[in-house]
Short mmCIF file of C-alpha atoms in Angstrom, two decimals:
data_model
loop_
_atom_site.label_atom_id
_atom_site.label_comp_id
_atom_site.label_asym_id
_atom_site.label_seq_id
_atom_site.Cartn_x
_atom_site.Cartn_y
_atom_site.Cartn_z
CA UNK A 25 -242.88 -68.64 -41.96
CA UNK A 26 -242.18 -67.51 -45.45
CA UNK A 27 -244.54 -65.47 -47.46
CA UNK A 28 -245.23 -62.52 -49.81
CA UNK A 29 -246.42 -58.96 -48.61
CA UNK A 30 -248.83 -57.72 -51.12
CA UNK A 31 -250.05 -54.51 -49.66
CA UNK A 32 -251.03 -52.39 -46.62
CA UNK A 33 -254.29 -50.71 -45.78
CA UNK A 34 -254.04 -47.80 -43.45
CA UNK A 35 -256.73 -45.43 -41.76
CA UNK A 36 -257.05 -43.29 -38.65
CA UNK A 37 -253.43 -42.04 -38.72
CA UNK A 38 -252.63 -39.65 -35.59
CA UNK A 39 -249.71 -37.33 -35.96
CA UNK A 40 -246.38 -38.88 -36.01
CA UNK A 41 -247.56 -42.45 -36.40
CA UNK A 42 -244.93 -44.88 -37.96
CA UNK A 43 -245.90 -48.22 -39.33
CA UNK A 44 -243.11 -50.66 -39.74
CA UNK A 45 -243.26 -54.17 -41.05
CA UNK A 46 -240.52 -56.52 -40.15
CA UNK A 47 -239.29 -59.93 -41.70
CA UNK A 48 -239.29 -61.57 -38.22
CA UNK A 49 -241.71 -62.78 -35.50
CA UNK A 50 -240.82 -59.69 -33.19
CA UNK A 51 -240.34 -55.84 -33.69
CA UNK A 52 -236.85 -56.24 -34.78
CA UNK A 53 -234.62 -57.69 -37.70
CA UNK A 54 -234.94 -56.87 -41.35
CA UNK A 55 -237.23 -53.94 -42.11
CA UNK A 56 -239.40 -54.64 -45.07
CA UNK A 57 -241.22 -51.27 -45.03
CA UNK A 58 -241.56 -48.26 -43.01
CA UNK A 59 -243.76 -45.18 -43.46
CA UNK A 60 -241.63 -42.85 -41.30
CA UNK A 61 -243.50 -40.36 -39.26
CA UNK A 62 -246.83 -39.58 -40.88
CA UNK A 63 -249.12 -36.52 -40.42
CA UNK A 64 -252.61 -36.78 -39.17
CA UNK A 65 -254.88 -38.34 -41.80
CA UNK A 66 -258.52 -39.54 -41.42
CA UNK A 67 -258.74 -40.65 -45.12
CA UNK A 68 -258.06 -44.56 -45.48
CA UNK A 69 -255.47 -45.39 -48.19
CA UNK A 70 -253.77 -48.51 -49.52
CA UNK A 71 -250.31 -49.00 -50.37
CA UNK A 72 -249.74 -51.67 -52.97
CA UNK A 73 -246.38 -53.63 -53.24
CA UNK A 74 -246.88 -54.78 -56.72
CA UNK A 75 -245.63 -58.20 -57.41
CA UNK A 76 -244.88 -58.34 -53.58
CA UNK A 77 -242.05 -58.27 -50.96
CA UNK A 78 -240.80 -61.57 -50.09
CA UNK A 79 -240.25 -62.50 -46.35
CA UNK A 80 -238.68 -65.70 -44.74
CA UNK A 81 -239.05 -65.67 -41.09
CA UNK A 82 -242.40 -64.36 -40.56
CA UNK A 83 -244.24 -60.97 -40.74
CA UNK A 84 -244.61 -58.45 -37.83
CA UNK A 85 -246.37 -55.06 -38.16
CA UNK A 86 -245.49 -52.47 -35.49
CA UNK A 87 -247.13 -49.08 -35.03
CA UNK A 88 -244.99 -46.71 -32.91
CA UNK A 89 -245.12 -43.08 -31.50
CA UNK A 90 -248.77 -42.67 -32.26
CA UNK A 91 -251.90 -44.58 -33.26
CA UNK A 92 -253.05 -45.80 -36.43
CA UNK A 93 -255.15 -48.71 -37.93
CA UNK A 94 -253.27 -50.87 -40.50
CA UNK A 95 -253.82 -54.24 -42.11
CA UNK A 96 -251.13 -56.16 -44.04
CA UNK A 97 -252.21 -58.10 -46.95
CA UNK A 98 -250.11 -61.11 -47.51
CA UNK A 99 -249.96 -64.68 -48.61
#
């Protein structure tokens, strides 16, 4: 359902990992955010979306190509 994406916490990034957030209930549809290919990073970091990014259908987080840990913060 609908909500507001507030932020993303990321850690344990393997080389070429790509995190994508979709406004959908599957790994397709409208892309809300994509990191693109990231380099190896063992230091945790946060991405703040300020006032938030609205979504209407649902929120799906997909990690592709290589491993990472990610937690989406939403309401």
